[in-house]
Each structure stands twice: as structure tokens, then as C-alpha cells.
Short mmCIF file of C-alpha atoms in Angstrom, two decimals:
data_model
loop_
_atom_site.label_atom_id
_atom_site.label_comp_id
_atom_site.label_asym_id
_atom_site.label_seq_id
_atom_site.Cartn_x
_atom_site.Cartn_y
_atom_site.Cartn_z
CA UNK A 1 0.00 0.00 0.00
CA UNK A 2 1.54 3.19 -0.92
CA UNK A 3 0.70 5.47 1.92
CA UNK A 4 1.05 9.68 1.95
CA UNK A 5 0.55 11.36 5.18
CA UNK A 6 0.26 15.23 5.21
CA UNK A 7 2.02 16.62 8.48
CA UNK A 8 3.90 19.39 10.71
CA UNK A 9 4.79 19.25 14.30
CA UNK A 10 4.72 16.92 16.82
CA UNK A 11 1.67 14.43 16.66
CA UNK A 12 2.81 14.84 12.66
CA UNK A 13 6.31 13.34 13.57
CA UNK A 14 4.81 10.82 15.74
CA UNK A 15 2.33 9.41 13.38
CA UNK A 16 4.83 9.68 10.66
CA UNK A 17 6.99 7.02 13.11
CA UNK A 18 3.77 4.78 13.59
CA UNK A 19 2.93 4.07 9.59
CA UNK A 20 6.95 3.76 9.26
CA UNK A 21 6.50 1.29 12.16
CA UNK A 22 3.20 -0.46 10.89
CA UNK A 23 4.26 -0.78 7.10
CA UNK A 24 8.09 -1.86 7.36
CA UNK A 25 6.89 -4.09 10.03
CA UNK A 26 5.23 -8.23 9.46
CA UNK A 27 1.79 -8.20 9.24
CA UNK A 28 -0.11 -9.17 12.55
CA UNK A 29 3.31 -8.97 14.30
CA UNK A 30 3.12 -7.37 17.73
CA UNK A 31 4.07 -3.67 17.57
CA UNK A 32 7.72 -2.92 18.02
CA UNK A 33 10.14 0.20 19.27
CA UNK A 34 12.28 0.36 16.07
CA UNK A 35 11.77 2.64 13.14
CA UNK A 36 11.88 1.17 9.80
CA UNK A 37 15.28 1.76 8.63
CA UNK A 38 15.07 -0.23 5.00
CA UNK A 39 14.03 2.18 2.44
CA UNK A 40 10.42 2.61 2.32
CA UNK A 41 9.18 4.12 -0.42
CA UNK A 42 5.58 3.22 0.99
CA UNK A 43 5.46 5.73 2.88
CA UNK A 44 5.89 9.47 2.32
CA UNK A 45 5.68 12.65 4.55
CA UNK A 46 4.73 16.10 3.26
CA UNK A 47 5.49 18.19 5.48
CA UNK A 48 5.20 22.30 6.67
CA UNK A 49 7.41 24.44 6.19
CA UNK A 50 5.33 27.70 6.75
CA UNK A 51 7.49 27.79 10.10
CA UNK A 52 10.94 27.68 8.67
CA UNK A 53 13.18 30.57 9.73
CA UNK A 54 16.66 32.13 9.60
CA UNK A 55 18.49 32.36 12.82
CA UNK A 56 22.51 33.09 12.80
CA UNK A 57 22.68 33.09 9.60
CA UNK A 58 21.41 29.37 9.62
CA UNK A 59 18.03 28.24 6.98
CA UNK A 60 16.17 26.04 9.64
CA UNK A 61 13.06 23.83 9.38
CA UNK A 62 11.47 22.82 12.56
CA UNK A 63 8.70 20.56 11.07
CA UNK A 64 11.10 18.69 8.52
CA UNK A 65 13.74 17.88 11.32
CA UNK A 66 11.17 16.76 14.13
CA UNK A 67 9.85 14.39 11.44
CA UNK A 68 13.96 13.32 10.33
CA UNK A 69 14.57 13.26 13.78
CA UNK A 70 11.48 11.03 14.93
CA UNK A 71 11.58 8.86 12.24
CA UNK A 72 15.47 8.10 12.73
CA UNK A 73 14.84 7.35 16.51
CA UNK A 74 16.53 10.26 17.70
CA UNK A 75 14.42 12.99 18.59
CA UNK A 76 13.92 14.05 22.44
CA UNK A 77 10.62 11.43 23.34
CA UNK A 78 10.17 14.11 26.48
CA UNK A 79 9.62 17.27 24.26
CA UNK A 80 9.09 15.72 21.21
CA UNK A 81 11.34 17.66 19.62
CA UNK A 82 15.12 18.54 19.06
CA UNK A 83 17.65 15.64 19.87
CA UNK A 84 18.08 13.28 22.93
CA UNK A 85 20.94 13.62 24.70
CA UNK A 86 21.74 17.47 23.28
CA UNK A 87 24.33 19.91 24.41
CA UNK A 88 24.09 23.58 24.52
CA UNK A 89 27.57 24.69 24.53
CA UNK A 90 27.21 27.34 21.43
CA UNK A 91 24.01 28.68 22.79
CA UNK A 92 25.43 29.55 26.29
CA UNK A 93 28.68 31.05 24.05
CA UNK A 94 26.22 32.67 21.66
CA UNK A 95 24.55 34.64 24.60
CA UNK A 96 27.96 35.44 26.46
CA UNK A 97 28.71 37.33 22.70
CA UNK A 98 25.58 39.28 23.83
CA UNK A 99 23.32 37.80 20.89
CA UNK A 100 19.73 37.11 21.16
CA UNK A 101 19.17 33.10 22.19
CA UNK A 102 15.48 33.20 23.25
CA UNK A 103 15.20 29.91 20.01
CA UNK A 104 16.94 26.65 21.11
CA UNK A 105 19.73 25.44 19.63
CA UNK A 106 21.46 22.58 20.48
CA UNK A 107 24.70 21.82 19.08
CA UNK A 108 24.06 19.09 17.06
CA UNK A 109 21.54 19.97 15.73
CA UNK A 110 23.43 22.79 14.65
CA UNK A 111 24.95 20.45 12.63
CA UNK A 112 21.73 19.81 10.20
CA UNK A 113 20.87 23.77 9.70
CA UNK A 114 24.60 24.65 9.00
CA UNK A 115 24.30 21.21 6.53
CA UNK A 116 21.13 22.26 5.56
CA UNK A 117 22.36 26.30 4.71
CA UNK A 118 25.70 24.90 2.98
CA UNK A 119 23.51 23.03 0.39
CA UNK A 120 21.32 25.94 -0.05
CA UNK A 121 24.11 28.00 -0.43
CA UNK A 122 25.48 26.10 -3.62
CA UNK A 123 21.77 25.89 -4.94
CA UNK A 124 20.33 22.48 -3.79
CA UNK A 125 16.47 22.69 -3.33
CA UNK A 126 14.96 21.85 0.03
CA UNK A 127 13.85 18.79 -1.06
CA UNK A 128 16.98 17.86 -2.21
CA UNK A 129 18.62 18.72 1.01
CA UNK A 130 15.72 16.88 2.75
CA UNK A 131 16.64 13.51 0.89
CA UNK A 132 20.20 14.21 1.57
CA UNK A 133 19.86 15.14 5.31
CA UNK A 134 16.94 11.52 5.44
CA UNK A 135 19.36 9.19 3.84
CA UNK A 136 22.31 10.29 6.46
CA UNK A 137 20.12 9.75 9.43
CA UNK A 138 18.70 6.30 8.01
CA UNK A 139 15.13 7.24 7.31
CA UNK A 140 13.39 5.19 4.99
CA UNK A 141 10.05 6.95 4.68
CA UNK A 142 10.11 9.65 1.63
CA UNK A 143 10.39 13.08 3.40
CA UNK A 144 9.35 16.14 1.17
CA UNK A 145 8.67 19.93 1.81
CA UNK A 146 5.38 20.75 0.91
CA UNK A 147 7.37 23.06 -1.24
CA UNK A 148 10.92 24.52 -2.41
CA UNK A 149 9.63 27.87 -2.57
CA UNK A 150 9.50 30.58 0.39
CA UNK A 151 6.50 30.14 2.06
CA UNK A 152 6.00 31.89 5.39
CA UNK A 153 3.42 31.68 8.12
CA UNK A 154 2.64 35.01 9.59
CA UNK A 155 -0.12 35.55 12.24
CA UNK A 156 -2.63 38.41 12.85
CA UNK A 157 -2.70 38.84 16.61
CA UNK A 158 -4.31 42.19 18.93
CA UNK A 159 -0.28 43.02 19.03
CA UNK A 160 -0.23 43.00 15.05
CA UNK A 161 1.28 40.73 12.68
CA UNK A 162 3.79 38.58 14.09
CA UNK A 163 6.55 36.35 12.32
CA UNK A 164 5.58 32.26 13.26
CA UNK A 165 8.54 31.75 15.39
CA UNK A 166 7.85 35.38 16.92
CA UNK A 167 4.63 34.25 17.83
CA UNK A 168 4.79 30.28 18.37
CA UNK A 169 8.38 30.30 20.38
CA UNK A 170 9.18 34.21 21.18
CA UNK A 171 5.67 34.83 22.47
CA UNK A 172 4.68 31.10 23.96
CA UNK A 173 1.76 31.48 21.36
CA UNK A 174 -0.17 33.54 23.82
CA UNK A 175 -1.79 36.06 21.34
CA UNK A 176 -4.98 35.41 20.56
CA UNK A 177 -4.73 34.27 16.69
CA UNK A 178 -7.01 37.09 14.74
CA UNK A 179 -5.90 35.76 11.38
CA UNK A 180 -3.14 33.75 9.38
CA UNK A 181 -1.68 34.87 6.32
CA UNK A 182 0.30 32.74 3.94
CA UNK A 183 3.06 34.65 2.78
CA UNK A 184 4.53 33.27 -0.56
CA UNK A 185 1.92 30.80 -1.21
CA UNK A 186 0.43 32.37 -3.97
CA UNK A 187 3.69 31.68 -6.02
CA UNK A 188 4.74 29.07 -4.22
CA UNK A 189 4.91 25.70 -6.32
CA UNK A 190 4.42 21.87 -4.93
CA UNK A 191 7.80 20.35 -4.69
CA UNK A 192 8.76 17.66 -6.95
CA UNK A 193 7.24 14.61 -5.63
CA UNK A 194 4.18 16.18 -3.37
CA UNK A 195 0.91 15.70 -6.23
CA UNK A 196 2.23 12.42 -7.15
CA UNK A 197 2.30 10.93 -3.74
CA UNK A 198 -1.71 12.72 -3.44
CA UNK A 199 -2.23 10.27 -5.43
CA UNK A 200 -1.71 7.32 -3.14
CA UNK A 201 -4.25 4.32 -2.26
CA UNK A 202 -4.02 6.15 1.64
CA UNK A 203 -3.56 9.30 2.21
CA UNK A 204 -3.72 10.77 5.72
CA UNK A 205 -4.12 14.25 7.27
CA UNK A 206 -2.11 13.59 11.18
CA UNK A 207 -3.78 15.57 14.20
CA UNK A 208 -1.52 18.47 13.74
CA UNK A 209 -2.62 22.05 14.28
CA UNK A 210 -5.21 22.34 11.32
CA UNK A 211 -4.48 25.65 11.22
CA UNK A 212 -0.65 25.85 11.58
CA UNK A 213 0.45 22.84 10.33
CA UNK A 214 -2.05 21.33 7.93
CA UNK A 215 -3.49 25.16 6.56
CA UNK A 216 -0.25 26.58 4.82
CA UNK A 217 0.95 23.28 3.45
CA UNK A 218 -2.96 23.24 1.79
CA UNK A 219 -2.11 26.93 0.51
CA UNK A 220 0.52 25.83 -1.61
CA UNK A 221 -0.74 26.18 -5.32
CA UNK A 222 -2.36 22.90 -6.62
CA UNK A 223 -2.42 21.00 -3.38
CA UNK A 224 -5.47 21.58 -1.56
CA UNK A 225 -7.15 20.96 -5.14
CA UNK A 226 -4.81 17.90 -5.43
CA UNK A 227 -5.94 16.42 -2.19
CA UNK A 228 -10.05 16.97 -2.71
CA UNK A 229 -9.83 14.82 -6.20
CA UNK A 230 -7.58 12.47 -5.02
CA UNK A 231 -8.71 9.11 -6.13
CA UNK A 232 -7.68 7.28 -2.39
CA UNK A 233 -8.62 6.88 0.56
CA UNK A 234 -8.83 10.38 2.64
CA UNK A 235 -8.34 10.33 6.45
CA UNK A 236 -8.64 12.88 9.08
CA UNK A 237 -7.28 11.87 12.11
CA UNK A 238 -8.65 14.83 14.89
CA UNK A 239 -6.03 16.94 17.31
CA UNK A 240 -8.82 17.88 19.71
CA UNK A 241 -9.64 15.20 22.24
CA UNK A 242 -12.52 16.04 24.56
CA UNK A 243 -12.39 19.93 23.53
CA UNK A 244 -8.85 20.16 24.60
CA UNK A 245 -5.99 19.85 22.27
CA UNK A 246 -3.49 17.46 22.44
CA UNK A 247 -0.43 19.37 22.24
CA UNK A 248 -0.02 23.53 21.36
CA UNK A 249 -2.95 25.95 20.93
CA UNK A 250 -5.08 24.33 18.59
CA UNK A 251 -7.99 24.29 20.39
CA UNK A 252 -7.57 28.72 21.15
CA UNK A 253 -6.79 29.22 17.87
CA UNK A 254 -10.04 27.23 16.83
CA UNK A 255 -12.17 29.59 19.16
CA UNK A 256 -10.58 32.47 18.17
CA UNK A 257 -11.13 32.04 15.05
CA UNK A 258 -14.70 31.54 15.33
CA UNK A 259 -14.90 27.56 15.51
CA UNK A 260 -16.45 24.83 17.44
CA UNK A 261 -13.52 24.17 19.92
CA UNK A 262 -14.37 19.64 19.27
CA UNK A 263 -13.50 17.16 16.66
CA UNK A 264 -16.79 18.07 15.28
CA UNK A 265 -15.34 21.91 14.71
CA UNK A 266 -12.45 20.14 12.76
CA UNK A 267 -14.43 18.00 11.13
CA UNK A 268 -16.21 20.67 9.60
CA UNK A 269 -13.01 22.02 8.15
CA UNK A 270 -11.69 19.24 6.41
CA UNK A 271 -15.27 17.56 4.97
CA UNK A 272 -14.75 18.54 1.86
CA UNK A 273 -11.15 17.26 1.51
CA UNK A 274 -11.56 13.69 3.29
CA UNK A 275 -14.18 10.49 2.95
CA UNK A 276 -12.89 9.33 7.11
CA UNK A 277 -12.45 11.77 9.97
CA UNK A 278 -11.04 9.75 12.73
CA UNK A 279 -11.83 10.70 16.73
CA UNK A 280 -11.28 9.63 19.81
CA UNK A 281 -13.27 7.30 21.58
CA UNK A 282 -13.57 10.09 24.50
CA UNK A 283 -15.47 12.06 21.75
CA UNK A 284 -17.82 8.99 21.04
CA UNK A 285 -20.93 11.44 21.09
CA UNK A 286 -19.66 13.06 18.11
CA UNK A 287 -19.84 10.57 15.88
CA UNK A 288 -23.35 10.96 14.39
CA UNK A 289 -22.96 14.54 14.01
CA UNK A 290 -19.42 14.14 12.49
CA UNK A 291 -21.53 11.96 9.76
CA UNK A 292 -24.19 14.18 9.33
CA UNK A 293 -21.33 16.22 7.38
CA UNK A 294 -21.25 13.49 4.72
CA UNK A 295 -18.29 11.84 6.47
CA UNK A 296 -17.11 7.90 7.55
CA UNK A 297 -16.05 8.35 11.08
CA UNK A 298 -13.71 6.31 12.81
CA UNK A 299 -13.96 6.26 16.66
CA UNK A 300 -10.69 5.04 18.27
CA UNK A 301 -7.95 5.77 20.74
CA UNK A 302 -6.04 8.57 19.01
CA UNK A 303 -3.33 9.53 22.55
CA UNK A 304 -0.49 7.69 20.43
CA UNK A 305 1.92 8.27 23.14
CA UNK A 306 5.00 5.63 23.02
CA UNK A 307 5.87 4.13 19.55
CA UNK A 308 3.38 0.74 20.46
CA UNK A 309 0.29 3.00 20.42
CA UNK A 310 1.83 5.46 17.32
CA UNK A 311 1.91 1.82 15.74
CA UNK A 312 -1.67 0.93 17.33
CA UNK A 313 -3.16 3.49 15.69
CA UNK A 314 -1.32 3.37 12.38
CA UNK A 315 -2.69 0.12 11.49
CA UNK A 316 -5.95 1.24 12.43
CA UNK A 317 -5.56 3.79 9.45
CA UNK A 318 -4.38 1.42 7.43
CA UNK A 319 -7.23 -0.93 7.92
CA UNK A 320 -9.34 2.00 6.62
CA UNK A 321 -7.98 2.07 3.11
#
């Protein structure tokens, strides 16, 4: 089964590791700990990159390297993000030179944005560097950028309009979100790779922020169009779990922006780009309404947690194709 899941941020990364998991691993085997290091062409990962930034001179992207880093077994499980076992040596130097360290750095992971910047320098693509940086760490999923192009998230809060990492990491996301704006996205073109793998039997939206994850990799000319003709299988799997989100400020941004603060308030924003919205069995109630929208709906334990549940659930997607 060729398998395309559409991602950014953490529950992104992790259910990125639980389809690496559940395809590269034998079927009705018990679920395992160990990523799926043969390549796997099964699976690919589009990811965000309405969040990447410049820092130090240095071209970083957050959502691509906590998908690398959680697919190659080495991202931080506590966070779930950066590297486990990190240093900060050059960020406690960087501050005694009197610069401005409020974004985390760790020093290696240093070591993929000054990679990263290199081959951007001599005029790779991001994708390009993406494969490059995916095939040193051992991933075998397909990683790709939603696109090669700038494309910038910027966020209308009472303060004005903020920068993402201004807002998200500078600011703890504590402005209330009054509007997002794609900067970029209007030029910006698919990169190679991304409407061919819309095209898959399976093709999954994780329960990342709908809004800062999933909306500016949908902006991207040709792939929210891409996605509501696709000819597979279209799954929804829903951040908010008994009107809380599960990670970040999905669920103010949702009432800020004038939404039902409930899988059924996401629902409603994907229903005409999916045939299954998947919720958690803590939402069970919402089930009927959730199919009133036209919708299959899938009511399961979505708290993935450790890599046996990202796995758990995985297959359960799978099954749904």
C-alpha cells in the first residue's frame, strides 16, 4: 500500500513514526520500538514548512527535522522535539557574545541547519537537502517539503502581525490568533514529488494544528485541489480530544477564530477534503454529528503516546484504506 501522510509538528512526527512502524513491520506482528530503517518508499511525509526561519545566519526547518529526527529514533521522546541527549555549549557562548538566544539550539543539531544552509548556499532545493539530510540519518520513509519555494506563516494577533517563530516560540503562542496569512503561497509551487504521492491508495491528514500545520501546506498552489480529487482513501485523524488539544494551541486558535472548539469543529473544516475523519473514543458522542457532514467516522484511541500505540493506531488507518 503506498501510503502519503500530510504533516507538521509533533503528533505529525509521531504518526509519521507509527505508519513507518506499521508498514516496514510483518503483518499481525506485535508492535515494536524500532523505526523502519530499510528504504520505504511506501510511505511518504509532506510536510510544513510555513514555520521555517533564519536564525545566525542558519536556513532552519522545525517541522522537517522533528519528522527526520522522529523517524530516525533520535528525537527528544520528552519534548518531542530537538535531539536526545543534546548539548548547549554554542548557545550559552552565543549569549555570552551578547546575541539574542530566546530559540533553542542545540549543538548538534546545529549540525543539520549549518548542513542544511551549505547546500542551499550552492543551490540544492529543500527537497533535495531533505533527501540528503533523510538518507544520512537512516530514514526510509520519503520526506518532502510541501514546497521549495518561500513560504511563510505570519499571524494576525491584537499586538499585530507577528513572524511564526515570533509568535509560536518568542511569544509562547499567547496572542490570541485574529488571522493567518500565507506569505509566498500564492507563487509558491508543490515540490517535486508532493501531487504524485496525493495520489496514493491512503492518504492521511495527522492531528496536527489544522491551522498551523495542515493550513499553509494546503495553501501551496495545486495541493489543496490535489488532495479533494484524489482518487484514495482520505483520512482525518482529529487533534482535539474532549475539547482540549493534544499538544499547542489548537484548540484557542479554533475559538478564536470563530470555531467549534471539538472534533466536530475540525471536522467541519476538512469535509470537503476527506471520505474518514477519525476521533477519539472520548469524543464517542460526536460521531453521528461528524456523519451528518457526509463523512465515515472512525472512533478510536487517538493519545499515540509511546511508539506501540503510534503503531496501534497506524494500522488502524491502514485498515481503513
Amino acid at each position: 500500500m503506498n501510503v502519503t501522510l500530510l504533516a507538521g509538528g509533533v503528533g505529525g512526527a509521531r504518526l509519521a513514526h507509527g505508519l513507518d512502524l506499521a508498514l516496514g513491520a510483518v503483518p499481525n506482528s506485535t508492535p515494536t520500538s524500532t523505526p523502519h530503517q530499510a528504504d520505504s518508499p511506501a510511505l511518504t511525509v509532506v510536510v510544513n514548512v510555513g514555520d521555517d526561519t533564519e536564525l545566525h545566519g542558519l536556513a532552519i526547518s522545525p517541522d522537517i527535522d522533528t519528522v527526520l529526527y522522529t523517524l530516525a529514533g533520535l528525537n527528544d521522546e520528552d519534548r518531542g522535539w530537538g535531539l536526545r541527549g543534546e548539548s548547549y555549549a554554542t548557545l550559552t557562548a552565543l549569549k555570552d557574545l551578547g546575541e539574542d538566544t530566546w530559540f533553542t539550539l542545540g549543538d548538534r543539531d546545529l549540525a543539520t541547519h549549518i548542513v542544511r544552509t551549505a547546500r542551499l548556499h550552492d543551490g540544492e532545493p529543500l527537497s533535495a537537502v531533505t533527501t540528503h539530510l533523510a538518507r544520512a540519518m537512516g530514514v526510509g520513509p520519503r520526506v518532502l517539503p510541501a514546497t521549495d519555494d518561500r513560504l511563510a506563516t505570519l499571524v494576525d494577533t491584537p499586538s499585530g502581525r507577528l513572524g511564526f517563530q515570533e509568535y509560536f516560540v518568542g511569544r509562547q503562542h499567547a496572542d490570541a490568533v485574529l488571522g493567518l496569512h500565507f506569505d509566498g503561497a500564492d507563487a509558491a509551487s508543490p515540490a517535486p514529488g508532493v501531487l504524485d504521492a496525493l495520489a496514493a491508495e491512503l492518504v492521511v491528514i495527522a492531528p496536527s494544528n489544522p491551522f498551523l500545520s495542515i493550513e499553509p501546506l494546503l495553501a501551496v498552489r495545486g495541493v489543496r485541489d490535489a488532495l479533494a480529487t484524489a482518487p484514495g482513501r482520505r483520512v482525518a485523524v482529529s487533534p482535539i480530544v474532549g475539547g482540549q488539544a493534544i499538544k499547542g494551541p489548537a484548540a484557542q486558535i479554533l475559538e478564536s477564530l470563530g470555531h467549534e472548539v471539538s472534533a466536530l469543529g475540525v471536522a467541519r473544516i476538512y469535509a470537503d477534503l476527506v471520505d474518514v475523519m477519525v476521533i477519539d473514543e472520548r469524543d464517542a458522542a460526536l460521531a453521528g454529528p461528524v456523519a451528518d457532514l457526509g463523512l465515515a467516522v472512525h472512533v478510536t484511541d487517538t493519545i499515540m503516546g509511546g511508539p506501540p500505540g503510534r503503531e496501534r493506531l497506524a494500522r488502524e488507518l491502514l485498515a481503513l484504506a
